[in-house]
């Protein structure tokens, strides 16, 4: 997996105000995310480190949109990333225990935001709606829009659906694309149904302002095709090596901010990687 580091670290001590991770990663298997050998700082965030949410809240009562991945976001390891129960039973136990604790914490975080929000009509209705069933369709739609817009160089669409870190890097890659090159992206099929693997919420010191993040597993077959214009003509020539179908597993992270308890649109933060035993050990020391 390729990691993209952003110097974003918020120090929050309230139980409902969770810290954020500095890591943003995008799978190196994706045909759109393949970098050339001479590229440096692949999809690396361009902004400087943010100050804490608490400090920024005191100064201007506004929270930055791209604030990082909620720390200790657990994504169950699969395939070769998953230890064998016969060779490493204690490792499997540690993963399952962390998975259970994480799921309980995630549920509590969302319910806490719901039942501390203002009452709406009815006994159980609140201003903060869970809308869990809409998360996966939203994430898959944004995933398709993002890659299509990137291939087409559609800055307007990218700006509307991507947070700053990934947007900056998409813009840099589009700007470095040869003028005579045309790129198309195609989603061939989903190898299995997209699945919600994390659904979290966090309160901020600003009344009515919340952060919500979700991670959706997308297993798909994709194809990126690159063409270049034949000199002196308007004809397009396929660039050798492109246009191959590839099976890709991505964990798409989407985020939305609530202001005055009202939700803004879901946006793409990036992709995350599966949780490793090393991650679990590091979490114990936090």
Tab-separated table of C-alpha atoms in Angstrom:
chain	number	residue	atom	x	y	z
A	1	UNK	CA	0.000	0.000	0.000
A	2	UNK	CA	1.164	3.524	-0.649
A	3	UNK	CA	0.918	6.025	2.186
A	4	UNK	CA	0.376	9.712	1.853
A	5	UNK	CA	1.266	11.698	4.950
A	6	UNK	CA	-0.318	14.946	6.012
A	7	UNK	CA	0.884	16.798	9.077
A	8	UNK	CA	-2.579	16.964	10.570
A	9	UNK	CA	-2.924	16.023	14.227
A	10	UNK	CA	-5.643	17.306	16.495
A	11	UNK	CA	-5.263	17.014	20.254
A	12	UNK	CA	-8.686	16.341	21.718
A	13	UNK	CA	-9.238	14.971	25.204
A	14	UNK	CA	-13.034	14.729	25.436
A	15	UNK	CA	-14.384	11.179	25.149
A	16	UNK	CA	-16.641	12.212	22.278
A	17	UNK	CA	-13.944	14.210	20.487
A	18	UNK	CA	-11.639	11.683	18.908
A	19	UNK	CA	-8.116	12.394	17.575
A	20	UNK	CA	-7.272	12.064	13.921
A	21	UNK	CA	-4.723	10.071	11.990
A	22	UNK	CA	-2.077	11.700	9.824
A	23	UNK	CA	-2.072	8.966	7.173
A	24	UNK	CA	-3.862	9.069	3.850
A	25	UNK	CA	-3.269	6.115	1.579
A	26	UNK	CA	-4.272	5.087	-1.901
A	27	UNK	CA	-3.754	1.579	-3.162
A	28	UNK	CA	-0.860	1.111	-5.564
A	29	UNK	CA	-2.924	-1.494	-7.419
A	30	UNK	CA	-5.363	1.032	-8.823
A	31	UNK	CA	-4.797	1.774	-12.519
A	32	UNK	CA	-5.498	5.425	-11.872
A	33	UNK	CA	-3.054	5.577	-9.016
A	34	UNK	CA	-0.057	4.107	-10.794
A	35	UNK	CA	2.809	6.578	-10.555
A	36	UNK	CA	5.728	6.914	-12.897
A	37	UNK	CA	9.155	5.957	-11.609
A	38	UNK	CA	10.346	9.575	-11.628
A	39	UNK	CA	7.382	10.944	-9.657
A	40	UNK	CA	8.053	12.085	-6.092
A	41	UNK	CA	5.585	12.745	-3.293
A	42	UNK	CA	2.818	10.703	-4.873
A	43	UNK	CA	-0.550	12.230	-3.885
A	44	UNK	CA	1.137	13.863	-0.916
A	45	UNK	CA	-0.818	16.590	0.856
A	46	UNK	CA	0.397	20.080	0.072
A	47	UNK	CA	-0.923	21.930	3.101
A	48	UNK	CA	0.967	22.615	6.322
A	49	UNK	CA	-0.040	21.094	9.645
A	50	UNK	CA	-3.377	22.218	11.021
A	51	UNK	CA	-3.836	23.555	14.511
A	52	UNK	CA	-6.077	21.722	16.951
A	53	UNK	CA	-9.822	21.834	16.418
A	54	UNK	CA	-10.225	23.301	19.890
A	55	UNK	CA	-7.869	26.230	19.159
A	56	UNK	CA	-9.382	26.942	15.746
A	57	UNK	CA	-12.851	26.775	17.240
A	58	UNK	CA	-11.979	29.429	19.797
A	59	UNK	CA	-10.494	31.716	17.178
A	60	UNK	CA	-13.045	31.676	14.393
A	61	UNK	CA	-15.701	29.060	15.208
A	62	UNK	CA	-14.982	27.227	11.971
A	63	UNK	CA	-13.561	23.769	11.469
A	64	UNK	CA	-11.348	22.869	8.489
A	65	UNK	CA	-12.936	20.389	6.102
A	66	UNK	CA	-9.926	18.144	5.477
A	67	UNK	CA	-8.920	17.232	9.013
A	68	UNK	CA	-7.626	13.705	8.613
A	69	UNK	CA	-8.849	10.178	9.205
A	70	UNK	CA	-10.356	9.496	12.620
A	71	UNK	CA	-7.674	7.712	14.608
A	72	UNK	CA	-8.109	4.018	15.397
A	73	UNK	CA	-10.419	3.526	12.448
A	74	UNK	CA	-10.479	-0.266	12.266
A	75	UNK	CA	-10.603	-2.097	8.938
A	76	UNK	CA	-10.576	-5.884	9.245
A	77	UNK	CA	-7.500	-7.368	7.520
A	78	UNK	CA	-8.178	-9.885	4.768
A	79	UNK	CA	-6.221	-12.328	2.622
A	80	UNK	CA	-2.453	-12.224	3.166
A	81	UNK	CA	-2.851	-9.391	5.682
A	82	UNK	CA	-4.833	-11.673	8.001
A	83	UNK	CA	-2.723	-13.904	10.301
A	84	UNK	CA	-3.353	-17.639	10.366
A	85	UNK	CA	-5.320	-18.943	13.329
A	86	UNK	CA	-3.065	-22.041	13.325
A	87	UNK	CA	0.262	-20.199	13.170
A	88	UNK	CA	-0.625	-17.070	15.170
A	89	UNK	CA	-3.748	-17.670	17.290
A	90	UNK	CA	-2.881	-14.826	19.668
A	91	UNK	CA	-2.619	-12.408	16.754
A	92	UNK	CA	-6.031	-13.505	15.478
A	93	UNK	CA	-7.449	-13.042	18.979
A	94	UNK	CA	-5.965	-9.535	19.194
A	95	UNK	CA	-7.530	-8.583	15.851
A	96	UNK	CA	-10.950	-9.951	16.796
A	97	UNK	CA	-10.863	-8.241	20.178
A	98	UNK	CA	-9.904	-4.926	18.590
A	99	UNK	CA	-12.603	-5.390	15.960
A	100	UNK	CA	-15.275	-5.921	18.625
A	101	UNK	CA	-14.143	-2.960	20.728
A	102	UNK	CA	-13.982	-0.745	17.636
A	103	UNK	CA	-17.472	-1.687	16.486
A	104	UNK	CA	-18.938	-0.938	19.932
A	105	UNK	CA	-17.091	2.382	20.050
A	106	UNK	CA	-18.289	3.315	16.558
A	107	UNK	CA	-21.911	2.541	17.404
A	108	UNK	CA	-21.686	4.532	20.636
A	109	UNK	CA	-20.110	7.511	18.842
A	110	UNK	CA	-22.958	7.705	16.324
A	111	UNK	CA	-25.704	7.172	18.901
A	112	UNK	CA	-24.140	9.770	21.190
A	113	UNK	CA	-24.285	12.354	18.421
A	114	UNK	CA	-27.854	11.376	17.635
A	115	UNK	CA	-29.252	11.570	21.156
A	116	UNK	CA	-27.396	14.756	22.078
A	117	UNK	CA	-28.818	16.518	19.022
A	118	UNK	CA	-32.009	18.612	19.353
A	119	UNK	CA	-35.325	16.806	19.353
A	120	UNK	CA	-37.385	16.691	16.189
A	121	UNK	CA	-40.980	15.536	15.869
A	122	UNK	CA	-41.828	12.375	17.751
A	123	UNK	CA	-40.402	10.777	20.875
A	124	UNK	CA	-37.274	9.222	19.331
A	125	UNK	CA	-36.737	11.526	16.369
A	126	UNK	CA	-33.677	13.745	16.497
A	127	UNK	CA	-32.140	16.358	14.226
A	128	UNK	CA	-29.118	14.104	13.629
A	129	UNK	CA	-30.231	11.259	11.359
A	130	UNK	CA	-28.216	8.069	11.004
A	131	UNK	CA	-29.148	7.341	7.344
A	132	UNK	CA	-26.933	4.267	7.443
A	133	UNK	CA	-28.550	2.665	4.392
A	134	UNK	CA	-27.564	5.580	2.150
A	135	UNK	CA	-23.837	5.475	2.946
A	136	UNK	CA	-22.766	2.643	0.618
A	137	UNK	CA	-24.678	3.922	-2.456
A	138	UNK	CA	-23.295	7.407	-1.809
A	139	UNK	CA	-19.710	6.177	-1.489
A	140	UNK	CA	-19.857	4.069	-4.659
A	141	UNK	CA	-21.390	6.942	-6.631
A	142	UNK	CA	-18.684	9.341	-5.418
A	143	UNK	CA	-16.022	6.732	-6.195
A	144	UNK	CA	-17.188	6.503	-9.826
A	145	UNK	CA	-17.539	10.275	-10.168
A	146	UNK	CA	-14.073	10.876	-8.741
A	147	UNK	CA	-12.223	8.532	-11.093
A	148	UNK	CA	-14.252	9.603	-14.124
A	149	UNK	CA	-13.636	13.280	-13.379
A	150	UNK	CA	-9.931	12.659	-12.822
A	151	UNK	CA	-9.613	10.837	-16.147
A	152	UNK	CA	-11.477	13.629	-17.945
A	153	UNK	CA	-9.610	16.397	-16.131
A	154	UNK	CA	-12.906	17.744	-14.780
A	155	UNK	CA	-11.724	20.128	-12.061
A	156	UNK	CA	-15.222	21.409	-11.240
A	157	UNK	CA	-16.528	17.955	-10.350
A	158	UNK	CA	-13.395	17.071	-8.391
A	159	UNK	CA	-13.691	20.294	-6.413
A	160	UNK	CA	-17.293	19.482	-5.527
A	161	UNK	CA	-16.691	15.932	-4.302
A	162	UNK	CA	-13.075	15.772	-3.045
A	163	UNK	CA	-11.482	17.204	0.076
A	164	UNK	CA	-8.406	19.395	-0.219
A	165	UNK	CA	-5.616	16.829	0.128
A	166	UNK	CA	-6.689	14.451	-2.627
A	167	UNK	CA	-7.992	17.354	-4.732
A	168	UNK	CA	-4.587	19.069	-4.728
A	169	UNK	CA	-2.867	15.914	-5.888
A	170	UNK	CA	-5.410	15.177	-8.598
A	171	UNK	CA	-4.926	18.726	-9.855
A	172	UNK	CA	-1.156	18.297	-9.915
A	173	UNK	CA	-1.428	15.071	-11.877
A	174	UNK	CA	-3.863	16.576	-14.358
A	175	UNK	CA	-1.586	19.602	-14.809
A	176	UNK	CA	1.390	17.312	-15.497
A	177	UNK	CA	-0.532	15.284	-18.065
A	178	UNK	CA	0.688	15.854	-21.653
A	179	UNK	CA	-1.700	18.121	-23.576
A	180	UNK	CA	-2.041	15.633	-26.413
A	181	UNK	CA	-2.992	12.792	-24.056
A	182	UNK	CA	-6.571	11.610	-23.549
A	183	UNK	CA	-7.511	9.388	-20.617
A	184	UNK	CA	-10.635	7.280	-20.101
A	185	UNK	CA	-11.645	5.275	-17.034
A	186	UNK	CA	-14.146	2.449	-16.964
A	187	UNK	CA	-15.640	0.451	-14.111
A	188	UNK	CA	-16.075	-2.997	-15.642
A	189	UNK	CA	-17.936	-4.580	-12.740
A	190	UNK	CA	-18.077	-4.985	-8.990
A	191	UNK	CA	-16.464	-8.274	-7.996
A	192	UNK	CA	-18.672	-8.295	-4.909
A	193	UNK	CA	-21.165	-5.930	-3.352
A	194	UNK	CA	-19.638	-2.806	-1.761
A	195	UNK	CA	-19.714	-3.061	2.033
A	196	UNK	CA	-19.723	-0.587	4.918
A	197	UNK	CA	-16.763	-1.410	7.183
A	198	UNK	CA	-16.637	1.661	9.427
A	199	UNK	CA	-19.209	4.276	10.415
A	200	UNK	CA	-18.083	6.879	12.956
A	201	UNK	CA	-18.984	10.290	14.302
A	202	UNK	CA	-17.213	12.841	16.490
A	203	UNK	CA	-18.405	15.969	18.241
A	204	UNK	CA	-16.457	19.224	18.176
A	205	UNK	CA	-16.307	22.052	20.731
A	206	UNK	CA	-18.609	24.063	18.464
A	207	UNK	CA	-22.258	23.529	19.319
A	208	UNK	CA	-24.100	21.757	16.511
A	209	UNK	CA	-20.916	21.002	14.553
A	210	UNK	CA	-20.077	17.332	14.055
A	211	UNK	CA	-17.791	15.221	11.925
A	212	UNK	CA	-18.925	11.971	10.381
A	213	UNK	CA	-16.705	9.521	8.519
A	214	UNK	CA	-17.461	6.195	6.875
A	215	UNK	CA	-15.284	3.616	5.147
A	216	UNK	CA	-16.733	1.499	2.341
A	217	UNK	CA	-14.986	-1.497	0.820
A	218	UNK	CA	-15.153	-1.412	-2.986
A	219	UNK	CA	-13.970	-4.546	-4.824
A	220	UNK	CA	-14.080	-3.895	-8.536
A	221	UNK	CA	-12.546	-4.536	-11.921
A	222	UNK	CA	-11.396	-1.284	-13.522
A	223	UNK	CA	-9.708	-0.200	-16.710
A	224	UNK	CA	-7.688	2.927	-17.414
A	225	UNK	CA	-6.938	3.654	-21.061
A	226	UNK	CA	-4.555	6.348	-22.265
A	227	UNK	CA	-4.402	7.688	-25.794
A	228	UNK	CA	-2.155	10.162	-27.523
A	229	UNK	CA	-2.801	12.154	-30.666
A	230	UNK	CA	-1.015	11.086	-33.815
A	231	UNK	CA	1.141	14.022	-34.853
A	232	UNK	CA	-0.400	16.068	-37.639
A	233	UNK	CA	-3.799	14.385	-37.355
A	234	UNK	CA	-6.796	14.267	-35.032
A	235	UNK	CA	-6.542	10.508	-34.643
A	236	UNK	CA	-5.860	8.916	-31.268
A	237	UNK	CA	-3.330	6.152	-30.699
A	238	UNK	CA	-3.485	3.763	-27.747
A	239	UNK	CA	-0.506	4.154	-25.437
A	240	UNK	CA	1.193	0.801	-25.004
A	241	UNK	CA	0.592	-0.823	-21.629
A	242	UNK	CA	-2.651	0.990	-20.880
A	243	UNK	CA	-6.187	-0.325	-21.161
A	244	UNK	CA	-5.606	-3.451	-19.089
A	245	UNK	CA	-8.377	-4.603	-16.762
A	246	UNK	CA	-7.336	-4.903	-13.121
A	247	UNK	CA	-9.043	-6.235	-10.008
A	248	UNK	CA	-8.766	-3.730	-7.181
A	249	UNK	CA	-9.834	-3.615	-3.539
A	250	UNK	CA	-10.245	-0.105	-2.150
A	251	UNK	CA	-11.438	1.232	1.181
A	252	UNK	CA	-13.060	4.516	0.225
A	253	UNK	CA	-13.268	7.082	3.031
A	254	UNK	CA	-16.100	9.600	2.807
A	255	UNK	CA	-16.751	12.445	5.204
A	256	UNK	CA	-19.416	14.997	5.972
A	257	UNK	CA	-19.532	17.971	8.317
A	258	UNK	CA	-22.638	18.982	10.246
A	259	UNK	CA	-23.150	22.677	10.974
A	260	UNK	CA	-25.967	23.749	13.285
A	261	UNK	CA	-26.867	20.043	13.261
A	262	UNK	CA	-27.499	20.232	9.497
A	263	UNK	CA	-25.423	17.946	7.233
A	264	UNK	CA	-23.272	19.145	4.371
A	265	UNK	CA	-22.711	16.855	1.392
A	266	UNK	CA	-20.627	13.714	1.679
A	267	UNK	CA	-17.151	14.173	0.181
A	268	UNK	CA	-14.239	11.844	-0.523
A	269	UNK	CA	-11.255	12.050	1.816
A	270	UNK	CA	-9.215	9.342	0.132
A	271	UNK	CA	-8.707	5.629	0.739
A	272	UNK	CA	-7.507	3.765	3.811
A	273	UNK	CA	-5.615	0.538	4.325
A	274	UNK	CA	-6.473	-2.548	6.330
A	275	UNK	CA	-5.543	-2.478	10.004
A	276	UNK	CA	-2.345	-4.373	10.818
A	277	UNK	CA	-1.026	-5.892	14.043
A	278	UNK	CA	1.506	-3.074	14.117
A	279	UNK	CA	-1.339	-0.546	14.054
A	280	UNK	CA	-3.028	-2.302	16.979
A	281	UNK	CA	0.185	-2.244	19.016
A	282	UNK	CA	0.645	1.460	18.287
A	283	UNK	CA	-2.935	2.185	19.356
A	284	UNK	CA	-2.225	0.597	22.743
A	285	UNK	CA	0.467	3.218	23.355
A	286	UNK	CA	-1.762	6.198	22.515
